[in-house]
PDB file of C-alpha atoms in Angstrom:
ATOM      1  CA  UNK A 207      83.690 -80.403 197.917  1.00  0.00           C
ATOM      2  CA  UNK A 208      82.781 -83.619 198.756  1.00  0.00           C
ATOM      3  CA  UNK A 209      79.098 -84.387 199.287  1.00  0.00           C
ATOM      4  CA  UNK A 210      78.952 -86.995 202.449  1.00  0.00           C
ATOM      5  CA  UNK A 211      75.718 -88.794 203.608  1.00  0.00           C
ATOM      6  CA  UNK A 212      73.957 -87.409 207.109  1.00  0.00           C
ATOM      7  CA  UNK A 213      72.572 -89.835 209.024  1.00  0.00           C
ATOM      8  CA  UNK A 214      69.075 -89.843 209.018  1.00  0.00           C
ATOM      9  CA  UNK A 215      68.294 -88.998 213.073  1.00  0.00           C
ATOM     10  CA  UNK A 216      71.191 -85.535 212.352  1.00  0.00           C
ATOM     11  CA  UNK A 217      69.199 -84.540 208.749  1.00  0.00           C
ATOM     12  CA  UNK A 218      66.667 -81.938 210.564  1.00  0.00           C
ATOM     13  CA  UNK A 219      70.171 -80.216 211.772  1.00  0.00           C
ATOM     14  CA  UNK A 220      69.939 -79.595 207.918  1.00  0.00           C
ATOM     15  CA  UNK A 221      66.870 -77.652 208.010  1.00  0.00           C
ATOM     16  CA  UNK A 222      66.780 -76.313 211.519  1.00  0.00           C
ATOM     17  CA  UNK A 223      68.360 -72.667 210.727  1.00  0.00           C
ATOM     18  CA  UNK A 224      65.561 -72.124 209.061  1.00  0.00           C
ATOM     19  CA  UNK A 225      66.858 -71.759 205.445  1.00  0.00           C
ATOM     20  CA  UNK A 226      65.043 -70.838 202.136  1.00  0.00           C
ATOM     21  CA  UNK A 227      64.890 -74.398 200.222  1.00  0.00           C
ATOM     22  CA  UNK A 228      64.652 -75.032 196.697  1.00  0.00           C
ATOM     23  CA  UNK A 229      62.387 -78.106 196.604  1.00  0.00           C
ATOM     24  CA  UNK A 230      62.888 -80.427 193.159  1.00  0.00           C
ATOM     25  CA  UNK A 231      60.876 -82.977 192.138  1.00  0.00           C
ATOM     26  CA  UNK A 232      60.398 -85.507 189.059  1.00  0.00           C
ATOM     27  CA  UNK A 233      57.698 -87.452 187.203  1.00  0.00           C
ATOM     28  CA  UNK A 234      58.108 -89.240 184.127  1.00  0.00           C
ATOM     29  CA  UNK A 235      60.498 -86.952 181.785  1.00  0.00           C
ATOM     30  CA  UNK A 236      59.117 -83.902 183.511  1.00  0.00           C
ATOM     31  CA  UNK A 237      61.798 -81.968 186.406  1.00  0.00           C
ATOM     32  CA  UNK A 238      61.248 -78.988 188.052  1.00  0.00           C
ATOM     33  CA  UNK A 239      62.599 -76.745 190.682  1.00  0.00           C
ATOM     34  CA  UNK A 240      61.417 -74.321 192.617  1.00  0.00           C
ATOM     35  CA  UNK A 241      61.927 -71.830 195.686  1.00  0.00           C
ATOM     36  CA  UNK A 242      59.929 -72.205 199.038  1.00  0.00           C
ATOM     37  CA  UNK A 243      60.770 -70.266 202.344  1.00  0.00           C
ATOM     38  CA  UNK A 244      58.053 -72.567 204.377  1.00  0.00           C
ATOM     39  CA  UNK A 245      59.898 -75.518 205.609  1.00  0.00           C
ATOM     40  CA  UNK A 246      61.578 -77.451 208.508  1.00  0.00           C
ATOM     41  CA  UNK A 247      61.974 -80.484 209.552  1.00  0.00           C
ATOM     42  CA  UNK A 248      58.742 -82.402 212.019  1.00  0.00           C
ATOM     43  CA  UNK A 249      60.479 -85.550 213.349  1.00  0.00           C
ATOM     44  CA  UNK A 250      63.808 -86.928 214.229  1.00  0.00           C
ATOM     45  CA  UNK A 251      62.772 -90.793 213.844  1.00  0.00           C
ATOM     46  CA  UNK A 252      61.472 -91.389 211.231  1.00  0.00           C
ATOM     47  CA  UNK A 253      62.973 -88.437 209.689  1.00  0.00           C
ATOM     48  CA  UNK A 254      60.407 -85.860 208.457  1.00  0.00           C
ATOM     49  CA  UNK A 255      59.702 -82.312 206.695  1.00  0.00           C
ATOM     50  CA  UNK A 256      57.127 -80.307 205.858  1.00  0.00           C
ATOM     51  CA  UNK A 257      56.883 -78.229 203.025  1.00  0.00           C
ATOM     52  CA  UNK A 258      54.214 -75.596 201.876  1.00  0.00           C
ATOM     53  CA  UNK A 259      53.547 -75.696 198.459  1.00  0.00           C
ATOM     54  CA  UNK A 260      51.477 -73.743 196.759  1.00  0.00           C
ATOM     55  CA  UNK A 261      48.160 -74.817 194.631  1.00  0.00           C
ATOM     56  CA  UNK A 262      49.515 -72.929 191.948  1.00  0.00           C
ATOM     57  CA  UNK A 263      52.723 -74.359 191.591  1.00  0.00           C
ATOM     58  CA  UNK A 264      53.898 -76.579 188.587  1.00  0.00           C
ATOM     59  CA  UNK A 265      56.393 -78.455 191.240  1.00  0.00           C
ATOM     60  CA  UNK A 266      53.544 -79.611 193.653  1.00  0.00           C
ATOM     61  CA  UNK A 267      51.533 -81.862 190.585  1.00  0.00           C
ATOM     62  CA  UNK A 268      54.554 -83.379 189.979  1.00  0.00           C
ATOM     63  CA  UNK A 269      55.107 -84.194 193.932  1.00  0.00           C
ATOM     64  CA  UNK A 270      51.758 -85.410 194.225  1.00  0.00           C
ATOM     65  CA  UNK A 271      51.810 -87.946 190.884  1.00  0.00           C
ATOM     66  CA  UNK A 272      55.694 -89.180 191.428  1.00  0.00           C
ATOM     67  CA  UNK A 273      54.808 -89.146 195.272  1.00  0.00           C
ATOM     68  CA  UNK A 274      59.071 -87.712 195.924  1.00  0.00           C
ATOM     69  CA  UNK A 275      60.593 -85.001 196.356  1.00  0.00           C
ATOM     70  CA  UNK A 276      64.142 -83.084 197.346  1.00  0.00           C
ATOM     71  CA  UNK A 277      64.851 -80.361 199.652  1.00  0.00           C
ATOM     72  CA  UNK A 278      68.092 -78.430 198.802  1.00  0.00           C
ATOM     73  CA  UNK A 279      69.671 -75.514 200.911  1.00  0.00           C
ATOM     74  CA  UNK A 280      71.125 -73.049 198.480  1.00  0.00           C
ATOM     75  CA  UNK A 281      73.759 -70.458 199.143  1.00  0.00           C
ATOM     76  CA  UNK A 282      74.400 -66.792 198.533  1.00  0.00           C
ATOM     77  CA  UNK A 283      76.194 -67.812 195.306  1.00  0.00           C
ATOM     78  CA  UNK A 284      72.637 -69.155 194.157  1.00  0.00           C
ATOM     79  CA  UNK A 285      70.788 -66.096 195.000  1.00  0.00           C
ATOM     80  CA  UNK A 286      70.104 -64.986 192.046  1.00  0.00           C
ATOM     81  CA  UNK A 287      68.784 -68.804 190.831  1.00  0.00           C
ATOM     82  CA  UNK A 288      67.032 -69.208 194.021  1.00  0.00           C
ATOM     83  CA  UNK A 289      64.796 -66.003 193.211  1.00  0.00           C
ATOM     84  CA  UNK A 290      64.410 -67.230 189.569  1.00  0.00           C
ATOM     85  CA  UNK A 291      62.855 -70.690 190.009  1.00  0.00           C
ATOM     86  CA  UNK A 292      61.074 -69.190 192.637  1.00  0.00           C
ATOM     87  CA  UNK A 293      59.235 -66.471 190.473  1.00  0.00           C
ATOM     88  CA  UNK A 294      58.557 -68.655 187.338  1.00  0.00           C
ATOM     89  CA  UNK A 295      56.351 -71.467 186.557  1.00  0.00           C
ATOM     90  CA  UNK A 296      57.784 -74.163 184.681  1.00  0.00           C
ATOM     91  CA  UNK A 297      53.870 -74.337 183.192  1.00  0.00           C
ATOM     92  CA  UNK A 298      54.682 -71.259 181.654  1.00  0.00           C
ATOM     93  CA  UNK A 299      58.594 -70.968 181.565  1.00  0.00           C
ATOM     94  CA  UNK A 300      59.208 -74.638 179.872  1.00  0.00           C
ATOM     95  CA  UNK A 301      62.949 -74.216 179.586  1.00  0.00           C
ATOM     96  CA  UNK A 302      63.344 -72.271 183.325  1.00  0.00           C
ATOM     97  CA  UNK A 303      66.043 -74.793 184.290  1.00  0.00           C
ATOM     98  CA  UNK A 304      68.179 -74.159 181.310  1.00  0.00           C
ATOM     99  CA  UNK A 305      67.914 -70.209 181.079  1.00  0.00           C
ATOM    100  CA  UNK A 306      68.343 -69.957 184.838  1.00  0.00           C
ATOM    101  CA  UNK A 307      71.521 -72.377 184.860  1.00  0.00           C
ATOM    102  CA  UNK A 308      70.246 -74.693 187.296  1.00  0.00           C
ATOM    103  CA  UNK A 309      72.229 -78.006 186.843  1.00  0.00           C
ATOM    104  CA  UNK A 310      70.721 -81.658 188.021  1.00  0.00           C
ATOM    105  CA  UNK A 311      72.464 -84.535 189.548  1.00  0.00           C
ATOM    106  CA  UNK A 312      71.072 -87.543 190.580  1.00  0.00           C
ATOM    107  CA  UNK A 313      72.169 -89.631 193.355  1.00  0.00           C
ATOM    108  CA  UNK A 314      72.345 -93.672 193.141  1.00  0.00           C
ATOM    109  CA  UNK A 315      69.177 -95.391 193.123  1.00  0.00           C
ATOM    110  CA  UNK A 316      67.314 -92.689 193.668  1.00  0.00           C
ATOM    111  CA  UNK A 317      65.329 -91.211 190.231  1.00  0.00           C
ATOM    112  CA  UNK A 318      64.506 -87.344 192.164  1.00  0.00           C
ATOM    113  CA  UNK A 319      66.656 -84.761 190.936  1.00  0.00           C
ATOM    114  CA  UNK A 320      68.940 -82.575 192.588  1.00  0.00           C
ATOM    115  CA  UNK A 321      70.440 -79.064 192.280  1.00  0.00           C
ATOM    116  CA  UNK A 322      74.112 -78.737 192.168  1.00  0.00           C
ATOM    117  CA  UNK A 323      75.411 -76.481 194.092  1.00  0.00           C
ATOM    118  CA  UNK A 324      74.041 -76.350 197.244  1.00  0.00           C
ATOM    119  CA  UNK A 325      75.296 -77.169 200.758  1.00  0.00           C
ATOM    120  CA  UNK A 326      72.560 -79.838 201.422  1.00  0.00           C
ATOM    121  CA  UNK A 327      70.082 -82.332 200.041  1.00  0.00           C
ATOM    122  CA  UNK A 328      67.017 -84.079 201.699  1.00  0.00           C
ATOM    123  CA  UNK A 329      65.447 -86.872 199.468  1.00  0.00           C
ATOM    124  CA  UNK A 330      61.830 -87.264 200.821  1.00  0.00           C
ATOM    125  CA  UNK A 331      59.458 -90.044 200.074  1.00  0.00           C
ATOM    126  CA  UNK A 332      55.711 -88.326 199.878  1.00  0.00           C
ATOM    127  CA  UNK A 333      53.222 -89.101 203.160  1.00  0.00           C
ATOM    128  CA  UNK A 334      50.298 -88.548 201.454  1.00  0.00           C
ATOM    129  CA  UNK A 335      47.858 -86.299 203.947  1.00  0.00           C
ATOM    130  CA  UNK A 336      44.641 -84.765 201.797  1.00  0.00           C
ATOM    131  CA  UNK A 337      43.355 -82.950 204.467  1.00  0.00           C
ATOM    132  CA  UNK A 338      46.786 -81.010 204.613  1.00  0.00           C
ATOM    133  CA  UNK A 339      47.832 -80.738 201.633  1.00  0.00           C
ATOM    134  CA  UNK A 340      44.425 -79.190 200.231  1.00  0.00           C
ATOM    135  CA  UNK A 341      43.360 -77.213 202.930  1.00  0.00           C
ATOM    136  CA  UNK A 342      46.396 -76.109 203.976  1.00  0.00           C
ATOM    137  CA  UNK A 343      49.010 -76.902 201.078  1.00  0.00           C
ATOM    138  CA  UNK A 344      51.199 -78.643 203.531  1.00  0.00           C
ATOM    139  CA  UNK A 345      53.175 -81.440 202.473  1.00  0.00           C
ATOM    140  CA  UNK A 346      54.816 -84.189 204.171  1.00  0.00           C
ATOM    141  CA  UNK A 347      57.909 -85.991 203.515  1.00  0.00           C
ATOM    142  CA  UNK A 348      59.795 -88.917 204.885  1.00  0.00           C
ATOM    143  CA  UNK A 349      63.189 -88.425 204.666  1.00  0.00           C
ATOM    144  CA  UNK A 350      65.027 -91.513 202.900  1.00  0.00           C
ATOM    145  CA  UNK A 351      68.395 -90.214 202.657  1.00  0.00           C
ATOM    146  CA  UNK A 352      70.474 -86.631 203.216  1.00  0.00           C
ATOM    147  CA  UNK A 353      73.405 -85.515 202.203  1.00  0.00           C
ATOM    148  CA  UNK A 354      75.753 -82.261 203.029  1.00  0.00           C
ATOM    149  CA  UNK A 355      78.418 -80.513 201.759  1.00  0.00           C
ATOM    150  CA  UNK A 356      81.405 -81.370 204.115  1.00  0.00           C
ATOM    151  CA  UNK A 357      83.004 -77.767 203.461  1.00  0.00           C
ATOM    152  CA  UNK A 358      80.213 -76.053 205.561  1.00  0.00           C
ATOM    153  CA  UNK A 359      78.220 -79.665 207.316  1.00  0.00           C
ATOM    154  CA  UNK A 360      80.804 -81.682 208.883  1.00  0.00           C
ATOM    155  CA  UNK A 361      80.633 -84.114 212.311  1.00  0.00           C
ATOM    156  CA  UNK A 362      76.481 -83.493 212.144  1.00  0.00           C
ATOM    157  CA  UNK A 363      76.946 -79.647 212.360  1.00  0.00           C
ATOM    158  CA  UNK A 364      76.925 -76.679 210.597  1.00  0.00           C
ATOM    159  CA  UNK A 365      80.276 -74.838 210.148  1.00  0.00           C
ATOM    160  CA  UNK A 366      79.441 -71.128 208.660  1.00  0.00           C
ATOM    161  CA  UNK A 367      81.503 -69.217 210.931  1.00  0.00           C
ATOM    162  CA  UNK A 368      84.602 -71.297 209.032  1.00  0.00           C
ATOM    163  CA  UNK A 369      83.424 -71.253 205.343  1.00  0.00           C
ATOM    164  CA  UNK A 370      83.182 -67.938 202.889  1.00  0.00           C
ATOM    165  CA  UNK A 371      80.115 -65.873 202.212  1.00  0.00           C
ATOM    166  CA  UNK A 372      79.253 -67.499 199.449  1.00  0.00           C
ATOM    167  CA  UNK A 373      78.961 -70.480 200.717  1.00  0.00           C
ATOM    168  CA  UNK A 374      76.703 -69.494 203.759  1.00  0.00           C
ATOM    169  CA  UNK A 375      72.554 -69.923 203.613  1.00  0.00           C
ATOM    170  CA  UNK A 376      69.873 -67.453 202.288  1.00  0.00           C
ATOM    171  CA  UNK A 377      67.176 -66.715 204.649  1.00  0.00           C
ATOM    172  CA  UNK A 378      64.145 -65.121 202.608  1.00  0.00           C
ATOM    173  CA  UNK A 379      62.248 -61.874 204.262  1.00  0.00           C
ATOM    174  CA  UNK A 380      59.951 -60.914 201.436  1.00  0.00           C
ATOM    175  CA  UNK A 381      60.084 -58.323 198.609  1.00  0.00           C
ATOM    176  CA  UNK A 382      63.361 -59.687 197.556  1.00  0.00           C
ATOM    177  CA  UNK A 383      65.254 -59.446 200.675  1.00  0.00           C
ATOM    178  CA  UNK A 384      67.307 -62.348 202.247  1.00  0.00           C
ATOM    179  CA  UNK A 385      69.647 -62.406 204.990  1.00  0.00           C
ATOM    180  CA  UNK A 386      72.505 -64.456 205.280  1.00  0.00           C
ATOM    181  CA  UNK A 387      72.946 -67.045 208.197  1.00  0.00           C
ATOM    182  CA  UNK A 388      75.082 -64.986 210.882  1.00  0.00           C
ATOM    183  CA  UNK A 389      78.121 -65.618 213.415  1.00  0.00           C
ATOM    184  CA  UNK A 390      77.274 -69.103 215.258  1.00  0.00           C
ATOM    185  CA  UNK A 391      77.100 -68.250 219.215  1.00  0.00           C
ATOM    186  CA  UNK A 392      78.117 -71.156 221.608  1.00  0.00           C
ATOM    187  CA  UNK A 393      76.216 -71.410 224.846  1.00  0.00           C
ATOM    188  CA  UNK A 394      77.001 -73.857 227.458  1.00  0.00           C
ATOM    189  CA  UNK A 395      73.948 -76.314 227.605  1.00  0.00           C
ATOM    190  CA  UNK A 396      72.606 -76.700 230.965  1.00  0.00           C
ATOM    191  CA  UNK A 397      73.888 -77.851 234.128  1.00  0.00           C
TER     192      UNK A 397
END
């Protein structure tokens, strides 16, 4: 695997499938990751996501002070990590990273972590909307810099009808049940 940048005007081809993201995020000495089926990507230029994150969760305070975060696209290999981080606080689960094996990286100049492992990474500088993000826990980010896997993302596009299962996206349902992203269908565009 070799992880290759995306240009920024291709990275919502990294979130347009719809996939369940873990979403990381940093402040100080304190990282976290969790598991969020809400977002997708809002503009092509600037780049931009949204994310829903939950009053609750331990992740979103650390958004909100550091003012970054990542989205990651995990894979069927993860599954099992993906529903961990996503059904434990790190408020009261302190070592969650550890037990659930999720490892780090961090790319150059940039101090927001992310999870190995995954097919694709979206670092994303906070837009800071109140009004959202209280009354409707929606988050936006600017996207600063993306990165894919070029096993599965290669030439701005995805490639799952080439790459294993266990390399293909997770797609979360509810009550524990994902899908898997399916057989690609090719349509002529119009005339």
């Amino acid at each position: 695997m070799a992880i290759q940048s995306v240009p920024l005007e291709k990275a919502y081809r990294l979130l347009n499938h719809g996939p369940t993201v873990l979403v990381s995020a940093k402040h100080q000495s304190t990282e976290n990751v969790m598991a969020a089926s809400w977002a997708c990507a809002l503009e092509f230029s600037p780049a931009k996501v949204t994310v829903v994150l939950d009053k609750m969760a331990f992740t979103r305070s650390l958004v909100e002070q550091s003012g970054w975060f990542a989205l990651q696209v995990p894979v069927v290999q993860q599954v099992q990590m993906v529903v961990d981080v996503g059904s434990e606080s790190l408020k009261d689960h302190p070592n969650k990273l550890n037990e659930f094996g999720v490892r780090l990286f961090y790319q150059d100049g940039f101090q927001t972590p992310l999870v190995e492992g995954c097919v694709a990474w979206l670092l994303c500088k906070l837009i800071p909307e109140s009004h959202n993000q209280e009354a409707h826990d929606l988050f936006i980010g600017e996207v600063v810099s993306a990165w894919a896997d070029d096993r599965v993302f290669k030439d701005g596009h995805w490639q799952f009808d080439d790459v294993p299962t266990e390399l293909k996206t997770l797609h979360y349902i509810a009550g524990g049940q994902f899908y898997v992203i399916g057989q690609g269908l090719k349509v002529n565009e119009g005339p």
